[in-house]
XYZ file of N, CA, C and O in Angstrom:
604
model
N 100.388 177.683 130.359
C 100.862 176.162 129.948
C 99.870 174.800 131.351
O 100.537 175.213 132.297
N 99.033 174.705 130.623
C 98.449 173.579 132.008
C 98.807 172.340 131.407
O 98.496 171.502 130.412
N 99.605 171.465 132.354
C 100.193 170.115 131.886
C 98.430 169.153 132.049
O 98.914 168.320 130.886
N 97.340 169.076 132.829
C 96.483 168.203 132.133
C 95.888 168.874 130.937
O 95.197 167.705 130.153
N 95.820 169.857 130.679
C 95.586 170.177 128.883
C 95.727 169.819 128.399
O 95.477 169.069 127.531
N 97.387 170.112 128.371
C 98.244 169.579 127.100
C 98.223 168.073 127.114
O 98.641 167.728 126.302
N 98.156 167.271 128.328
C 97.807 165.817 128.326
C 96.791 165.654 127.509
O 96.653 164.580 126.689
N 95.220 165.928 127.761
C 94.110 165.734 127.458
C 94.092 166.053 125.965
O 93.746 165.009 125.077
N 94.719 167.139 125.740
C 94.836 167.349 123.840
C 95.580 166.119 123.249
O 95.487 165.844 122.055
N 96.967 165.952 123.831
C 97.609 164.492 123.297
C 97.093 163.320 123.364
O 97.406 162.127 122.956
N 95.699 163.021 124.269
C 95.059 161.963 123.934
C 95.382 161.349 125.414
O 95.711 159.740 124.977
N 96.703 161.724 126.472
C 96.801 160.929 127.503
C 96.103 161.247 128.826
O 95.568 162.182 128.688
N 96.112 159.879 129.778
C 95.109 160.321 130.921
C 96.479 159.419 131.523
O 96.583 158.632 131.879
N 96.538 160.401 133.234
C 97.421 159.888 133.896
C 96.549 159.113 134.532
O 95.351 158.809 135.090
N 97.082 157.733 135.160
C 96.312 156.492 135.435
C 96.998 156.932 137.261
O 97.430 157.580 137.707
N 96.096 155.458 137.900
C 96.418 155.287 139.187
C 97.668 155.074 139.511
O 98.557 154.251 138.763
N 98.676 155.658 140.331
C 100.069 155.274 140.817
C 99.936 153.949 141.025
O 99.375 153.099 141.595
N 101.166 153.349 140.988
C 101.511 151.904 140.909
C 101.622 151.760 142.365
O 102.465 152.547 142.891
N 101.349 150.665 143.179
C 102.673 150.366 144.172
C 103.692 149.641 144.217
O 103.966 149.456 143.198
N 104.868 150.406 144.773
C 106.079 149.888 144.898
C 105.925 148.530 145.499
O 105.397 148.040 145.969
N 106.574 147.614 144.470
C 107.512 146.079 143.960
C 108.502 145.533 145.003
O 108.920 144.697 144.861
N 109.147 146.791 145.876
C 110.183 146.204 146.588
C 110.304 147.203 147.752
O 109.469 148.493 148.225
N 111.667 147.268 148.132
C 111.971 148.332 149.330
C 113.074 149.674 148.812
O 114.478 149.830 149.137
N 111.930 150.482 148.545
C 112.453 151.327 147.741
C 111.191 152.804 147.847
O 110.050 152.847 148.175
N 111.536 154.048 147.812
C 110.954 155.008 147.457
C 110.161 155.624 146.488
O 110.936 155.691 145.225
N 109.447 155.716 145.673
C 108.766 156.065 144.565
C 109.469 157.045 144.025
O 109.966 157.306 142.789
N 109.229 158.047 145.254
C 109.652 159.397 144.562
C 110.508 159.647 145.804
O 110.381 159.490 147.215
N 111.760 160.707 144.933
C 112.569 161.216 146.374
C 112.956 162.463 145.956
O 113.356 162.661 145.022
N 113.277 163.382 146.873
C 113.477 165.078 146.708
C 114.442 165.280 147.578
O 114.795 164.965 148.369
N 115.651 165.943 146.885
C 116.513 166.549 147.376
C 116.499 168.268 146.634
O 116.551 168.046 145.572
N 116.265 169.018 147.867
C 116.230 170.813 147.088
C 115.060 170.737 146.136
O 114.093 169.642 146.536
N 115.329 171.111 145.132
C 114.431 171.221 144.246
C 114.138 170.018 142.808
O 113.566 170.497 142.009
N 115.347 169.228 143.431
C 115.242 167.922 142.344
C 114.182 166.813 142.665
O 114.482 166.445 143.842
N 113.476 166.481 141.969
C 112.502 164.857 142.071
C 113.257 163.974 141.440
O 112.933 163.671 140.114
N 113.596 162.400 141.819
C 114.000 161.602 141.411
C 112.833 160.445 141.998
O 112.422 160.196 142.371
N 112.672 159.982 140.766
C 111.627 159.077 140.493
C 112.195 157.452 139.952
O 113.077 157.208 139.594
N 111.688 156.670 141.063
C 112.767 155.246 141.042
C 111.550 154.842 139.347
O 110.543 155.006 138.799
N 112.183 153.441 138.878
C 111.485 152.893 137.725
C 110.284 152.582 137.658
O 109.871 152.164 138.571
N 110.132 153.027 137.031
C 108.193 153.113 136.584
C 108.399 151.975 135.622
O 108.752 152.129 134.284
N 107.529 151.025 136.075
C 107.456 149.849 134.812
C 106.322 150.034 133.832
O 105.156 150.707 133.530
N 106.140 149.207 132.874
C 105.629 149.400 131.837
C 103.737 148.226 132.356
O 104.362 146.720 131.801
N 103.515 148.590 133.203
C 102.290 148.286 133.286
C 101.349 149.409 133.715
O 100.915 149.917 133.805
N 99.940 148.733 132.846
C 99.005 149.189 132.048
C 97.562 148.879 132.601
O 97.331 146.934 132.071
N 96.445 149.305 133.705
C 95.486 148.985 133.982
C 95.741 147.350 134.684
O 94.893 147.087 134.806
N 96.770 147.573 135.574
C 97.037 146.380 136.078
C 97.389 144.947 135.620
O 97.969 143.938 136.012
N 97.857 145.307 134.060
C 98.214 144.147 133.371
C 99.450 144.388 132.901
O 100.536 145.699 132.631
N 100.721 143.525 133.651
C 101.778 143.465 133.129
C 102.565 143.847 131.892
O 101.870 142.636 130.687
N 102.755 144.817 130.786
C 103.804 144.225 129.491
C 104.859 143.923 129.269
O 105.625 144.410 129.655
N 105.027 142.778 128.899
C 105.832 141.954 129.129
C 106.497 141.167 127.641
O 105.829 141.667 126.679
N 107.852 141.180 127.740
C 108.552 140.695 126.419
C 109.710 141.054 126.351
O 109.689 142.360 126.256
N 110.425 140.655 125.162
C 111.980 141.060 124.658
C 111.501 141.319 123.847
O 110.658 140.930 122.655
N 111.909 142.656 123.039
C 111.916 143.507 121.822
C 112.457 142.611 120.848
O 113.192 142.352 121.331
N 111.522 142.489 119.809
C 112.345 141.699 118.313
C 112.692 140.070 118.589
O 112.648 139.164 117.879
N 111.587 139.352 120.146
C 111.476 138.405 119.824
C 109.902 137.938 119.986
O 108.971 137.860 119.448
N 109.140 138.768 121.417
C 108.214 138.638 121.444
C 107.382 140.093 121.254
O 106.168 139.934 121.281
N 108.214 141.332 120.740
C 107.142 142.314 121.016
C 107.907 142.894 119.968
O 109.372 142.973 119.815
N 106.978 143.733 119.185
C 107.318 144.518 117.741
C 108.178 146.344 118.978
O 107.999 146.512 119.519
N 108.903 146.734 117.509
C 109.308 148.202 118.046
C 108.218 148.762 118.480
O 107.977 149.602 119.629
N 106.696 149.088 117.793
C 105.991 150.158 118.254
C 104.909 149.110 119.393
O 104.636 150.455 120.533
N 105.207 148.005 119.868
C 104.279 148.007 121.157
C 105.426 147.919 122.386
O 104.897 148.634 123.243
N 106.511 147.997 121.793
C 107.580 148.553 123.157
C 107.247 149.882 122.987
O 107.458 150.521 124.326
N 107.338 150.536 121.906
C 107.075 152.052 122.194
C 105.757 152.681 122.787
O 105.997 153.435 123.880
N 104.766 151.970 123.080
C 103.666 152.239 123.778
C 103.787 151.848 124.893
O 103.289 152.509 126.455
N 104.888 150.651 125.512
C 105.065 150.259 126.731
C 105.999 151.385 127.676
O 105.773 151.315 128.467
N 106.594 152.100 126.777
C 107.356 153.492 127.173
C 106.776 154.569 127.391
O 107.146 155.265 128.119
N 105.562 154.778 126.706
C 104.156 155.781 127.267
C 103.671 155.400 128.366
O 103.728 155.972 128.729
N 103.788 154.211 128.635
C 102.957 153.825 129.699
C 103.891 154.081 131.103
O 103.260 154.265 131.982
N 104.924 153.641 130.663
C 105.912 153.933 131.973
C 106.021 155.198 132.196
O 105.984 155.921 133.244
N 105.917 156.374 131.171
C 105.878 157.791 131.479
C 104.685 158.367 131.612
O 104.933 159.017 133.209
N 103.281 157.875 131.590
C 102.347 158.027 132.230
C 102.256 157.350 134.054
O 101.805 158.148 134.691
N 102.788 156.186 134.161
C 102.996 155.817 135.087
C 103.977 156.423 136.325
O 103.818 157.031 137.231
N 105.124 157.366 135.101
C 105.631 157.965 135.979
C 105.244 159.618 136.599
O 105.322 160.188 138.035
N 104.144 160.184 135.674
C 103.591 161.094 135.934
C 102.630 160.823 137.248
O 102.168 161.556 137.994
N 101.751 159.724 137.014
C 100.891 159.383 138.046
C 101.710 159.588 139.328
O 101.274 160.097 141.020
N 102.947 159.052 139.753
C 103.903 158.627 140.720
C 103.642 160.612 141.172
O 104.044 160.167 142.579
N 104.767 161.118 140.564
C 104.479 162.242 140.552
C 103.911 163.111 141.164
O 104.020 163.713 141.830
N 102.507 163.071 140.150
C 101.377 163.521 140.557
C 100.567 163.064 142.387
O 100.135 164.212 143.137
N 100.709 162.007 142.710
C 100.779 161.639 143.839
C 101.486 162.449 145.103
O 101.375 162.782 146.071
N 102.715 162.557 144.644
C 103.615 163.303 145.382
C 103.601 164.857 145.866
O 104.053 164.960 147.052
N 103.609 165.349 144.091
C 103.217 167.019 144.236
C 101.679 166.995 144.656
O 102.009 168.368 145.135
N 100.917 166.483 144.377
C 99.858 167.074 144.236
C 99.034 167.793 142.936
O 98.025 167.719 143.122
N 100.203 168.375 142.572
C 99.672 169.000 141.015
C 100.996 168.669 140.041
O 101.938 169.419 140.732
N 100.868 168.661 138.710
C 101.852 168.417 138.009
C 102.228 169.494 137.064
O 103.262 169.988 136.583
N 101.313 170.383 137.512
C 101.867 172.050 137.305
C 102.948 172.232 138.083
O 103.816 173.766 137.638
N 103.239 172.075 139.201
C 104.291 172.311 140.097
C 105.656 172.138 139.182
O 106.976 172.245 139.751
N 105.702 171.337 138.607
C 106.975 170.756 137.580
C 107.829 171.692 136.730
O 106.658 172.253 136.052
N 108.836 172.409 136.565
C 109.724 173.512 136.125
C 110.225 173.030 134.834
O 109.841 173.704 134.009
N 110.759 171.965 134.956
C 111.608 171.236 133.928
C 111.488 169.841 134.239
O 111.647 168.896 134.909
N 111.857 169.010 133.046
C 112.006 167.730 132.866
C 113.597 167.665 132.752
O 114.141 168.120 131.726
N 114.449 167.131 133.907
C 115.766 167.188 133.695
C 116.270 165.987 133.042
O 117.304 166.122 131.869
N 116.201 164.566 133.480
C 116.687 163.575 132.717
C 115.930 162.449 132.578
O 115.273 162.244 133.406
N 115.634 161.552 131.522
C 114.895 160.062 131.904
C 116.450 158.711 131.535
O 117.201 158.995 130.415
N 116.039 157.533 132.005
C 117.349 156.531 131.926
C 115.982 155.263 131.583
O 115.356 155.086 132.479
N 115.733 155.328 130.134
C 114.982 154.183 129.999
C 115.669 152.778 129.686
O 116.688 153.009 129.256
N 115.544 151.733 130.300
C 115.638 150.474 129.994
C 114.506 149.558 129.076
O 113.336 149.459 129.446
N 115.005 148.553 128.038
C 114.486 148.186 126.878
C 114.978 146.282 127.181
O 115.751 146.365 126.961
N 114.150 145.535 127.178
C 114.284 144.516 127.378
C 114.144 144.022 125.937
O 113.140 144.021 125.431
N 115.701 143.434 125.253
C 115.535 143.199 123.743
C 115.966 141.948 123.864
O 116.894 141.126 124.499
N 115.962 141.387 122.215
C 117.115 140.065 121.824
C 118.470 140.849 121.667
O 118.586 141.829 122.088
N 119.065 139.735 121.865
C 120.808 139.773 121.635
C 121.216 140.727 120.971
O 121.838 142.016 120.923
N 120.708 140.796 119.764
C 121.030 141.502 118.612
C 120.568 143.001 118.502
O 120.418 143.537 117.520
N 119.119 143.102 119.464
C 118.351 144.407 119.200
C 119.597 145.817 119.485
O 120.067 146.076 120.564
N 118.894 146.817 118.689
C 119.591 148.116 118.963
C 118.793 149.219 118.706
O 119.243 150.419 118.858
N 117.493 149.045 118.073
C 116.323 150.229 118.480
C 115.650 151.220 119.650
O 114.674 151.396 120.204
N 116.562 150.838 120.851
C 116.319 151.153 122.072
C 115.531 152.572 122.101
O 114.700 153.344 122.809
N 116.481 153.976 121.536
C 115.904 154.586 121.345
C 114.513 155.084 120.611
O 113.998 156.180 121.239
N 114.684 154.334 119.980
C 113.472 154.355 119.214
C 112.043 154.199 120.463
O 110.709 154.804 120.025
N 112.258 153.076 121.000
C 111.273 152.449 122.050
C 111.167 153.704 123.241
O 110.082 154.171 123.162
N 112.008 154.312 123.417
C 112.347 155.136 124.810
C 111.494 156.972 124.131
O 111.122 157.547 124.534
N 111.752 156.802 122.838
C 110.671 158.130 122.428
C 109.478 157.759 122.996
O 108.982 159.135 122.804
N 108.810 156.812 123.165
C 107.426 157.003 123.659
C 107.301 157.643 124.857
O 106.127 158.279 124.900
N 108.666 157.509 125.570
C 108.043 158.132 126.383
C 108.486 159.605 126.923
O 107.939 160.417 127.188
N 109.448 159.989 125.789
C 109.883 161.541 125.732
C 109.098 162.024 125.027
O 108.290 163.385 125.530
N 107.900 161.493 124.153
C 107.146 162.215 123.334
C 105.476 162.240 124.639
O 105.382 163.721 124.827
N 105.604 161.638 125.654
C 104.972 161.983 126.277
C 104.701 163.353 127.184
O 104.183 164.030 127.491
N 106.124 163.428 127.633
C 106.983 164.822 128.667
C 106.669 165.630 128.229
O 106.528 166.777 128.385
N 107.061 165.871 126.386
C 107.164 166.801 125.844
C 105.457 167.289 125.537
O 105.269 168.531 125.607
N 104.906 166.087 125.263
C 103.737 166.774 125.079
C 102.782 167.326 125.989
O 101.935 168.597 126.300
N 103.241 166.797 127.296
C 102.973 167.658 128.648
C 103.409 168.469 128.830
O 102.701 169.822 129.350
N 104.702 168.957 129.197
C 105.609 169.995 129.781
C 106.141 171.210 128.324
O 106.492 171.911 128.462
N 105.450 170.319 127.092
C 106.198 171.955 125.753
C 107.864 171.695 125.782
O 108.375 170.279 125.933
N 108.528 172.419 126.028
C 109.809 172.860 125.962
C 110.255 172.337 126.754
O 111.644 172.279 127.214
N 109.652 172.952 128.309
C 110.302 172.025 129.573
C 110.093 170.709 129.395
O 110.926 170.058 130.463
N 109.578 170.202 128.723
C 109.247 168.696 128.570
C 110.695 167.897 127.874
O 111.361 166.985 127.978
N 111.665 168.641 127.260
C 112.647 168.360 126.372
C 113.973 167.819 127.916
O 113.935 168.796 128.294
N 114.336 166.592 127.572
C 115.351 166.301 128.377
C 116.820 165.566 127.979
O 116.926 165.241 126.693
N 117.357 165.491 129.044
C 119.016 164.392 128.627
C 117.809 162.982 128.586
O 117.263 163.025 129.696
N 118.913 162.153 127.926
C 117.962 160.826 128.285
C 119.034 159.815 127.946
O 120.250 159.890 126.956
N 118.696 158.929 128.411
C 119.953 157.379 127.906
C 119.217 156.499 127.417
O 117.862 156.117 128.927
N 119.157 155.352 126.655
C 118.174 154.576 126.443
C 119.684 153.091 126.429
O 120.134 152.896 125.429
N 119.112 152.403 127.351
C 120.213 151.298 127.574
C 119.361 149.952 127.204
O 118.122 149.402 127.504
N 119.737 148.911 126.420
C 119.151 147.591 126.608
C 119.720 146.444 127.660
O 120.845 146.773 127.827
N 118.966 145.445 127.582
C 119.285 144.494 128.767
C 118.392 143.467 127.875
O 117.428 143.349 127.620
N 118.541 141.822 129.127
C 118.323 140.877 128.556
C 116.933 140.962 129.116
O 116.049 139.392 128.844
N 116.617 141.578 130.229
C 115.741 141.016 131.306
C 115.294 142.256 131.940
O 116.299 143.327 132.254
N 113.894 142.340 132.015
C 113.633 143.356 133.448
C 112.627 142.751 134.819
O 112.041 141.501 134.285
N 112.888 143.730 135.896
C 111.529 142.870 136.593
C 110.162 142.466 136.350
O 109.765 143.359 135.488
N 109.808 141.163 136.881
C 108.401 140.906 136.307
C 108.573 140.574 134.756
O 107.292 140.608 134.037
N 109.462 140.298 134.079
C 109.327 140.066 132.790
C 109.087 141.272 131.773
O 108.731 141.227 130.797
N 109.037 142.538 132.513
C 108.416 143.810 132.168
C 109.192 143.844 130.587
O 110.478 143.824 130.252
N 108.766 144.629 129.803
C 109.489 145.305 128.765
C 110.395 146.597 128.530
O 110.960 146.421 128.574
N 109.438 147.468 129.248
C 110.237 148.675 129.428
C 110.609 149.208 131.025
O 109.249 148.666 131.749
N 111.282 149.957 131.357
C 111.240 150.473 132.687
C 111.932 152.102 132.041
O 112.980 151.890 132.077
N 111.117 153.031 132.981
C 111.929 154.648 132.790
C 112.010 154.871 134.220
O 110.960 155.153 134.907
N 113.367 155.298 134.614
C 113.544 156.239 135.713
C 113.795 157.540 135.540
O 114.196 157.828 133.967
N 113.312 159.110 136.273
C 112.624 160.116 135.814
C 113.710 161.189 137.049
O 113.604 160.279 138.157
N 114.255 162.476 136.548
C 114.827 163.547 137.508
C 113.776 164.911 136.606
O 113.908 165.106 135.597
N 113.107 165.368 137.647
C 112.077 166.597 137.475
C 112.789 167.398 138.604
O 113.096 167.077 139.429
N 112.542 169.067 138.047
C 112.946 170.049 138.570
C 111.528 170.791 138.693
O 110.466 170.473 137.982
N 111.103 170.993 140.220
C 109.878 171.510 140.799
C 110.174 173.034 141.534
O 111.274 173.077 141.283
N 109.024 173.697 141.347
C 108.883 175.045 141.564
C 108.968 174.822 143.349
O 108.227 173.757 143.882
C-alpha cells in the first residue's frame, strides 16, 4: 500500500504545510506516537471561515474538515519525510465552529476521517471525537488535531 497512490486515486493532493501561528510545535513525538497540533481549515492560503448553520453549510464544513486533514498530512510528511512511515492512525479530535443549536459535528468531521481512510485503508480507521464550539482561532470553521503511530 502506497499512501501517495491511495491519495491520488481518491483525488487528494498533499499541500504545502502550514506555518505555526503560535508558540507550539506542529508535531511532537514520543516513542512511536506522533502528536499533531490542531491543523486549521486553510486552503491555498485562504482561511475557510464561518459558523456552520449560520454562514456555512454542512457540506462546506465537511470540505473544511478534508482541508484540515490534508494540512495534517502535510505537517506529518514534513516531519517524517514519507507518509508511508505511518503504521496506524490512532485518534483525531475535531472542533467545529457552529450555531448554538448546531448538532451535526460528526457529519462535518467525517470529511477528515474519509481522507485518512482513503490514504491508509484499514490502518486509517481511528478513534475520534467531534466537538462543537462557538468560535475557533482566526475565525476558522474547523480545526483537527491527530495522533499517529509510526514505524
